[in-house]
Short mmCIF file of C-alpha atoms and ligand atoms in Angstrom, two decimals:
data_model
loop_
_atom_site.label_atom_id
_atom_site.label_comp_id
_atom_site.label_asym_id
_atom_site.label_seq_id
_atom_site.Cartn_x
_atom_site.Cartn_y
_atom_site.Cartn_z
CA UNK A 1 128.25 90.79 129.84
CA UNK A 2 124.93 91.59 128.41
CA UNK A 3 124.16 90.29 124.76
CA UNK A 4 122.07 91.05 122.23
CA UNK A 5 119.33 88.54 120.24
CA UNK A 6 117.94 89.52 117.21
CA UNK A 7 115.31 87.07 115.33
CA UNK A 8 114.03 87.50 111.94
CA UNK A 9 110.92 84.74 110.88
CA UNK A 10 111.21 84.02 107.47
CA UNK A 11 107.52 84.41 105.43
CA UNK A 12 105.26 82.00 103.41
CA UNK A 13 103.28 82.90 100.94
CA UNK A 14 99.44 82.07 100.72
CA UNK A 15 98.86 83.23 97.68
CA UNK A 16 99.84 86.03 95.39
CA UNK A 17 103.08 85.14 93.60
CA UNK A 18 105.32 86.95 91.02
CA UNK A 19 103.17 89.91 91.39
CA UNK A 20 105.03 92.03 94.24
CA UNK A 21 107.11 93.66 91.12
CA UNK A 22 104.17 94.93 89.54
CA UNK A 23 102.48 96.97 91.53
CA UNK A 24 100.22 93.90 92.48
CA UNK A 25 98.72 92.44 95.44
CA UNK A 26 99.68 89.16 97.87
CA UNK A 27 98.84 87.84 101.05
CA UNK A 28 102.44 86.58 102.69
CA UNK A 29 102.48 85.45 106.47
CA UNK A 30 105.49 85.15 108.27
CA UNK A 31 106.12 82.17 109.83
CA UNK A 32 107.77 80.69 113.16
CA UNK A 33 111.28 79.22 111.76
CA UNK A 34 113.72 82.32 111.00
CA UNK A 35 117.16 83.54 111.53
CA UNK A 36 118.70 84.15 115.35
CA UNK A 37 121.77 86.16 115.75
CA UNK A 38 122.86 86.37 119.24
CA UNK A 39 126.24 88.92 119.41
CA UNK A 40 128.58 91.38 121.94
CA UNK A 41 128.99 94.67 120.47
CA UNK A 42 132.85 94.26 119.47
CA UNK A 43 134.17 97.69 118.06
CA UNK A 44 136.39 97.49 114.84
CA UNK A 45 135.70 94.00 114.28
CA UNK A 46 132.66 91.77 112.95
CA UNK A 47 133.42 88.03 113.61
CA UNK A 48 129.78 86.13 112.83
CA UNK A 49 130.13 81.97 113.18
CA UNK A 50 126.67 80.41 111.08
CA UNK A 51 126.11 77.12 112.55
CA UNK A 52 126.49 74.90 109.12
CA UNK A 53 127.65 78.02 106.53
CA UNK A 54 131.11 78.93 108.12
CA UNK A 55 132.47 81.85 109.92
CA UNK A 56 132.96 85.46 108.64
CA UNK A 57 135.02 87.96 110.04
CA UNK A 58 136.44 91.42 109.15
CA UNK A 59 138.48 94.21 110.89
CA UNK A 60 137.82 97.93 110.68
CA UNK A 61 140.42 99.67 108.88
CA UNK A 62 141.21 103.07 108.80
CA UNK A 63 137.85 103.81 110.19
CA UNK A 64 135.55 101.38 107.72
CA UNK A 65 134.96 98.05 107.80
CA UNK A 66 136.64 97.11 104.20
CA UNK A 67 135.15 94.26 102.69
CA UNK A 68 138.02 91.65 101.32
CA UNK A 69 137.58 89.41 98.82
CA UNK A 70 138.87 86.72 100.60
CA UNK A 71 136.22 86.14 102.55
CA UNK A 72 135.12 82.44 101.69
CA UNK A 73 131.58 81.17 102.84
CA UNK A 74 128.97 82.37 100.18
CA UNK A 75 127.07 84.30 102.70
CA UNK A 76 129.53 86.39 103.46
CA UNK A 77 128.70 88.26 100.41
CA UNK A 78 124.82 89.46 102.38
CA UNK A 79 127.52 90.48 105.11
CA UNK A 80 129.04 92.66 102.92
CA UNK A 81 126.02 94.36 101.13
CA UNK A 82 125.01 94.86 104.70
CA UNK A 83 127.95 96.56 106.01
CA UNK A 84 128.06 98.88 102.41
CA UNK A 85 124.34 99.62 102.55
CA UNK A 86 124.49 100.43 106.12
CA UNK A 87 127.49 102.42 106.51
CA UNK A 88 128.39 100.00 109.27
CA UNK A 89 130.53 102.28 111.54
CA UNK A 90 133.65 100.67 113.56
CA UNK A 91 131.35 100.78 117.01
CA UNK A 92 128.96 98.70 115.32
CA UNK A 93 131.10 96.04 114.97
CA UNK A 94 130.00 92.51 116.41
CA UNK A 95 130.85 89.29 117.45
CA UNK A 96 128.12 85.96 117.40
CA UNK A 97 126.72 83.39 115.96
CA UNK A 98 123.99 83.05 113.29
CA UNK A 99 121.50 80.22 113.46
CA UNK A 100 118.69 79.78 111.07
CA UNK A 101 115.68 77.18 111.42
CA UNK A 102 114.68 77.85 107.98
CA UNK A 103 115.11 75.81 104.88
CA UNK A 104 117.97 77.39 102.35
CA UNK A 105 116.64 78.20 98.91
CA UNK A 106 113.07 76.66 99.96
CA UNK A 107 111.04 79.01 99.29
CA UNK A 108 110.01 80.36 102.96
CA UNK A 109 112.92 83.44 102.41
CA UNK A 110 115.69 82.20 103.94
CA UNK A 111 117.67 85.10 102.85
CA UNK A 112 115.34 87.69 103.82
CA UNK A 113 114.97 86.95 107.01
CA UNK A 114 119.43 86.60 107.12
CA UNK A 115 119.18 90.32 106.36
CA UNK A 116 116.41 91.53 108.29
CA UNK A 117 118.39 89.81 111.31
CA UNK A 118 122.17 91.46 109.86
CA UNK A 119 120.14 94.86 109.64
CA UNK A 120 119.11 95.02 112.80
CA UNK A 121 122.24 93.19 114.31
CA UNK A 122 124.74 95.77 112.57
CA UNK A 123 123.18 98.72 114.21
CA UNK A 124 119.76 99.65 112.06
CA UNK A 125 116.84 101.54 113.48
CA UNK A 126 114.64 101.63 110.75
CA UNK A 127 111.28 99.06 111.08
CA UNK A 128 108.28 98.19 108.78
CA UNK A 129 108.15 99.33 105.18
CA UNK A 130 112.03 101.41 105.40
CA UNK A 131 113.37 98.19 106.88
CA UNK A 132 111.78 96.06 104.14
CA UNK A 133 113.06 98.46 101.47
CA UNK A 134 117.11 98.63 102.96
CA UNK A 135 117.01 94.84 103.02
CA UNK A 136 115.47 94.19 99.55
CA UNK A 137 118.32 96.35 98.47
CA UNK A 138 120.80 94.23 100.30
CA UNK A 139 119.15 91.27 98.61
CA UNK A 140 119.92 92.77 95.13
CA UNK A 141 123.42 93.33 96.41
CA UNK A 142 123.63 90.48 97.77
CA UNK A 143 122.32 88.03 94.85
CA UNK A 144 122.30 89.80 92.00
CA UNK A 145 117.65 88.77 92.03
CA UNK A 146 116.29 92.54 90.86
CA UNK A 147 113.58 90.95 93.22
CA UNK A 148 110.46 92.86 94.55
CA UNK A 149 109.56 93.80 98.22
CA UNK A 150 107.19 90.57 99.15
CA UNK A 151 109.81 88.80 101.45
CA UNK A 152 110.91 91.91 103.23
CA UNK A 153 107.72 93.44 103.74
CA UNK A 154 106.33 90.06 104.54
CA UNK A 155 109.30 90.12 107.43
CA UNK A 156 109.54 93.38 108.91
CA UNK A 157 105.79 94.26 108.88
CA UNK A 158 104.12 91.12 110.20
CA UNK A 159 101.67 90.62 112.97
CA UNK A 160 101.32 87.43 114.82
CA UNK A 161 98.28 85.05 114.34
CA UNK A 162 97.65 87.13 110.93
CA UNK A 163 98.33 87.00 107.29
CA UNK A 164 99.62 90.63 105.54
CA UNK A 165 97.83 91.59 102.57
CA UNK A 166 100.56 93.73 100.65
CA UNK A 167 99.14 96.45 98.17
CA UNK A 168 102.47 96.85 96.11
CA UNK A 169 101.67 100.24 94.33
CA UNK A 170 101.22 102.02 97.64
CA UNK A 171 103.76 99.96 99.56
CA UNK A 172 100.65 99.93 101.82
CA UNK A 173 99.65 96.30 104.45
CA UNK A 174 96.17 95.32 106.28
CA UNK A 175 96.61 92.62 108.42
CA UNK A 176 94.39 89.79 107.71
CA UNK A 177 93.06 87.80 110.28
CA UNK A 178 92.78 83.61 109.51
CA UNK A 179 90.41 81.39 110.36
CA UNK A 180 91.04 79.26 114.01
CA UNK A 181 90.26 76.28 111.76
CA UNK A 182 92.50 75.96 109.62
CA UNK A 183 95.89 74.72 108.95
CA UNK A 184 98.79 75.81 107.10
CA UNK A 185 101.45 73.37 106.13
CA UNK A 186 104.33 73.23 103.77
CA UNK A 187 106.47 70.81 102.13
CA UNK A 188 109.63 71.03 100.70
CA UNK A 189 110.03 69.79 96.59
CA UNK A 190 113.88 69.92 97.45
CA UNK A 191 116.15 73.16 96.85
CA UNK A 192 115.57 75.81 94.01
CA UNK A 193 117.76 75.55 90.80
CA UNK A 194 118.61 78.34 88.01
CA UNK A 195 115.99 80.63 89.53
CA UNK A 196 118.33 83.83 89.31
CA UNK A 197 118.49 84.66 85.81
CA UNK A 198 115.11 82.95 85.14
CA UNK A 199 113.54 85.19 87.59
CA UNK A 200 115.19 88.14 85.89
CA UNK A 201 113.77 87.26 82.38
CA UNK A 202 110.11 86.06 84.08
CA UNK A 203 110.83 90.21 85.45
CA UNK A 204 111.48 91.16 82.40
CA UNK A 205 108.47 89.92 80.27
CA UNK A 206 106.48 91.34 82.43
CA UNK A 207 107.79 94.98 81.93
CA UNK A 208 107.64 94.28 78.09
CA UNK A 209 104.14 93.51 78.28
CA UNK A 210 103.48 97.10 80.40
CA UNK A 211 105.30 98.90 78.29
CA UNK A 212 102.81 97.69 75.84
CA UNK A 213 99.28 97.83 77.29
CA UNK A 214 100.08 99.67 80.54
CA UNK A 215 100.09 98.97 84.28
CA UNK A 216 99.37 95.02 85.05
CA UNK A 217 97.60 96.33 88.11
CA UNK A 218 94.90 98.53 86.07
CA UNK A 219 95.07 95.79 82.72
CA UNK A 220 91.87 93.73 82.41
CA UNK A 221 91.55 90.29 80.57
CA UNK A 222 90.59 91.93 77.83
CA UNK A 223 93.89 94.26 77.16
CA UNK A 224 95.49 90.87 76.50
CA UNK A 225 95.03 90.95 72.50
CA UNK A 226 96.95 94.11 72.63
CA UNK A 227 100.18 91.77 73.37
CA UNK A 228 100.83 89.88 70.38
CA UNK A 229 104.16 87.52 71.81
CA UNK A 230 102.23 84.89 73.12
CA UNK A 231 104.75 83.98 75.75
CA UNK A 232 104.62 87.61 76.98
CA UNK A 233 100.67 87.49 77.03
CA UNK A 234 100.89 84.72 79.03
CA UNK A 235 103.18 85.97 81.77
CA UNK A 236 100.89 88.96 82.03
CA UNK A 237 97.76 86.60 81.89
CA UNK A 238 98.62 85.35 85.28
CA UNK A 239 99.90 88.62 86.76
CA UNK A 240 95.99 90.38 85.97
CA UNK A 241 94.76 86.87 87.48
CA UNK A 242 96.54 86.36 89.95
CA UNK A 243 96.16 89.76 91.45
CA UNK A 244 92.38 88.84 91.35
CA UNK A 245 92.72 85.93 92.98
CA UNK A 246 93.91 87.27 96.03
CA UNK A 247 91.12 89.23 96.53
CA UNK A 248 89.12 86.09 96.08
CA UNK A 249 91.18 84.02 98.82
CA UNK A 250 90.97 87.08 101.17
CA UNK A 251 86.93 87.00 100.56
CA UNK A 252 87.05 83.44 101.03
CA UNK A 253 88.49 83.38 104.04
CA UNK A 254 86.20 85.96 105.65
CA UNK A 255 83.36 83.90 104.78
CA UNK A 256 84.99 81.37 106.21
CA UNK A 257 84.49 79.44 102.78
CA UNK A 258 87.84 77.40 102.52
CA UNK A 259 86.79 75.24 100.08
CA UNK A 260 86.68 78.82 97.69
CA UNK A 261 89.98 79.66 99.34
CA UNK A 262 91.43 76.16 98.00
CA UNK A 263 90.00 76.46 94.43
CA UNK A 264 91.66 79.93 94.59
CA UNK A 265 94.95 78.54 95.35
CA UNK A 266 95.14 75.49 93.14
CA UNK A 267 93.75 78.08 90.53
CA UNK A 268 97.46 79.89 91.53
CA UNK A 269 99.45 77.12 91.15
CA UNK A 270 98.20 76.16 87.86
CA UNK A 271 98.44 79.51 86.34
CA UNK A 272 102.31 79.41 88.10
CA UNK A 273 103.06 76.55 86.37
CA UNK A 274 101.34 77.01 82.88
CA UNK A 275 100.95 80.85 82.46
CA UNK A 276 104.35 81.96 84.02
CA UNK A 277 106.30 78.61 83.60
CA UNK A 278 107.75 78.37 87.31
CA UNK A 279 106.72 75.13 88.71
CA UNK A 280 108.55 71.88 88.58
CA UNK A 281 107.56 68.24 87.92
CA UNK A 282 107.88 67.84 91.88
CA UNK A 283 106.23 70.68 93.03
CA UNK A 284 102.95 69.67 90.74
CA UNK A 285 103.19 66.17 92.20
CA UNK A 286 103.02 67.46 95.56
CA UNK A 287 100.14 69.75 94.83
CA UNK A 288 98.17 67.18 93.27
CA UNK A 289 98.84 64.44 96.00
CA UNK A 290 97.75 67.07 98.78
CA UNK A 291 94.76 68.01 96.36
CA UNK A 292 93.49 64.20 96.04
CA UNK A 293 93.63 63.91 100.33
CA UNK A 294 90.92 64.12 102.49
CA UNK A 295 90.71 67.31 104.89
CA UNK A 296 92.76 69.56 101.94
CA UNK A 297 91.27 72.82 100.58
CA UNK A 298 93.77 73.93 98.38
CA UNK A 299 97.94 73.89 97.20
CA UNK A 300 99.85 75.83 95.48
CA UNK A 301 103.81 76.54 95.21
CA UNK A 302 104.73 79.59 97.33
CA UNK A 303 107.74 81.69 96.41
CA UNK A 304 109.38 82.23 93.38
CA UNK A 305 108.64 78.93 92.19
CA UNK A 306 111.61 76.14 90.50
CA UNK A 307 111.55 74.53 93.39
CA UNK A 308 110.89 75.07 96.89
CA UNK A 309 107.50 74.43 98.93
CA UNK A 310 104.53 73.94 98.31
CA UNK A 311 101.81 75.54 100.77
CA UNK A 312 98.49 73.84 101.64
CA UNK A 313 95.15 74.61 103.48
CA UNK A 314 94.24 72.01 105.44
CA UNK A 315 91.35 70.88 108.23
CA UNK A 316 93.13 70.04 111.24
CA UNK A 317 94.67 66.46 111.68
CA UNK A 318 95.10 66.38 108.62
CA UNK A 319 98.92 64.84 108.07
CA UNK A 320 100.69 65.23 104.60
CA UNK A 321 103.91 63.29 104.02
CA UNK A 322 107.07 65.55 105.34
CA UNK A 323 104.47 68.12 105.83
CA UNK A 324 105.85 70.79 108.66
CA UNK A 325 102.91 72.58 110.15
CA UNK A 326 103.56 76.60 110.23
CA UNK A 327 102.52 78.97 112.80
CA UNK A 328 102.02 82.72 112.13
CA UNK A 329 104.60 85.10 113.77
CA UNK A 330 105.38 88.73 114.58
CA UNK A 331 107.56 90.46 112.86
CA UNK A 332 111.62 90.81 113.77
CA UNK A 333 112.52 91.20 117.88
CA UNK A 334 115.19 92.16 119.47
CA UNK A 335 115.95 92.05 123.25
CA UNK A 336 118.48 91.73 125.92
CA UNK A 337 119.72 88.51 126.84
C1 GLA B 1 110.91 85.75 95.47
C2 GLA B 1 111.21 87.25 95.43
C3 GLA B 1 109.95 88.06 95.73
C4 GLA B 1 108.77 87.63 94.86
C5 GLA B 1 108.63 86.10 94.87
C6 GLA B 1 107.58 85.62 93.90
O1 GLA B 1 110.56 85.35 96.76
O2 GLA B 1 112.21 87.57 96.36
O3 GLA B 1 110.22 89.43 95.57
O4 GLA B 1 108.88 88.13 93.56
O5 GLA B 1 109.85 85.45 94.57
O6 GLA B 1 106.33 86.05 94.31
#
């Protein structure tokens, strides 16, 4: 019998974090670890084995495949938002096995690329920006994160051997070539903690401070004094910044002036960590150890931040401590096996 293989990379981020929800700019590239789910089409049932997060199965009744409560492993629960958002039908039903190469909670969106890979396993046609947009809802289903579309349109738009700069208020992508000479590592702090309702109040400040000066994308520097909570100015100090500092990185890198790319992401990750409060004792250590070595340009924390990786531009041979070297990828594939 013929199977199917779907893979899904997951995504890094170079630079260009917490922005993605308003309106702003970043420059994610997916990455070569992601999600594999190799399946039979099995009408009226969906039986999906992940190789360390347990099995989840479900039986069509009636004509629907009714989510029970009962199911156990904690991903089950992106199963589910899959099969609702979808309208999985009874034919689409499937039985495989899910393997990921990807860090969990990390960072490198582990679950986006789980539900760019259930998407297209559980019957989906749609590609590039819809894609992104059905899976960031599935996400929110999923998780409960009101996050943006970075990871998914990271995922399902990505070309290989580039980066994806990601205008968020047109939904619109440029792929960005990188430099042959450089290299892009990550290392892991160790997993994320309490990042779900902290993201949804680092969300929320930022909407405050719109609804009092306007659009982050069009605010200057010099809008800040309208924002008198200082906690609020701050959180929209590094939105306005960081959005400019991804033009800077892109610039930098088509000058092929990494150093300038470096300063612009250590500028990140210190206006991550003391503008919008995300990083963690760990994450700064890292960033500063990779900062003090020879052959480094730059390091910042990529993701959502309380936890996770840190990202760094490096010269070749260059050889951080538990450092895993990423290559760029396409976006998701799926083929005949
Ligand atoms: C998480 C979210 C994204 C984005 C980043 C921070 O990865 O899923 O939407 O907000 O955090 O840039």
């Amino acid at each position: 019998m013929t199977r199917t293989q779907v893979f899904a990379p997951g995504r890094v981020n170079l630079i260009g974090d917490h922005t993605d929800y308003v309106g702003g700019l970043a420059l994610p590239m997916a990455i070569h670890l992601g999600t594999t789910i190799v399946f039979d089409r099995s009408p009226g049932r969906i039986d999906l084995d992940s190789d360390h997060h347990g099995r989840v199965e479900l039986t069509a009744n009636n004509g629907i495949f009714a989510p029970s409560s009962a199911l156990k492993p904690t991903w089950s629960r992106f199963v589910i938002a899959a099969i609702e958002l979808l309208k999985v039908s009874p034919e689409n039903g499937i039985v495989g096995t899910v393997t990921t190469t990807l860090p969990i909670a990390a960072g490198l969106s582990s679950s986006a690329s789980l539900e760019i890979a259930l998407c297209l396993a559980l019957g989906s046609e749609a590609s590039g920006i819809r894609l992104a947009g059905i899976a960031r809802d599935l996400e929110e289903a999923a998780t409960g994160v009101p996050c943006g579309m970075l990871d998914q349109i990271a995922i399902a738009t990505a070309q290989a051997g580039k980066a994806t700069l990601i205008d968020f208020a047109t939904l619109s992508v440029e792929p960005i070539e990188l430099p042959p000479e450089v290299l892009i590592q990550i290392v892991n702090s160790g997993p994320r903690q309490l990042e779900n309702s902290a993201y949804a109040s680092r969300r929320r400040q930022c909407e405050e401070a719109e609804n009092e000066i306007g659009p982050l994308r069009k605010a200057t520097m010099d809008d800040l004094s309208g924002l008198t909570n200082q906690m609020v100015k701050r959180r929209a100090k590094h939105v306005i910044t960081e959005n400019q500092r991804v033009l800077e990185f892109i610039d930098a890198l088509g000058s092929h002036d990494l150093r300038a790319a470096g300063a612009a992401m250590l500028a990140s990750h210190k206006s991550l960590k003391d503008d919008f409060e995300v990083s963690t004792p760990a994450l700064d250590q890292l960033v500063e150890t990779a900062c003090n070595t020879k052959g480094v340009y730059g390091a910042r924390l990529t993701g959502a931040g309380f936890g996770g990786c840190m990202v760094a531009l490096t010269e070749p041979g260059v050889e951080l401590r538990n450092a895993i070297q990423i290559e760029s990828a396409q976006g998701p594939t799926k083929r005949m096996i």
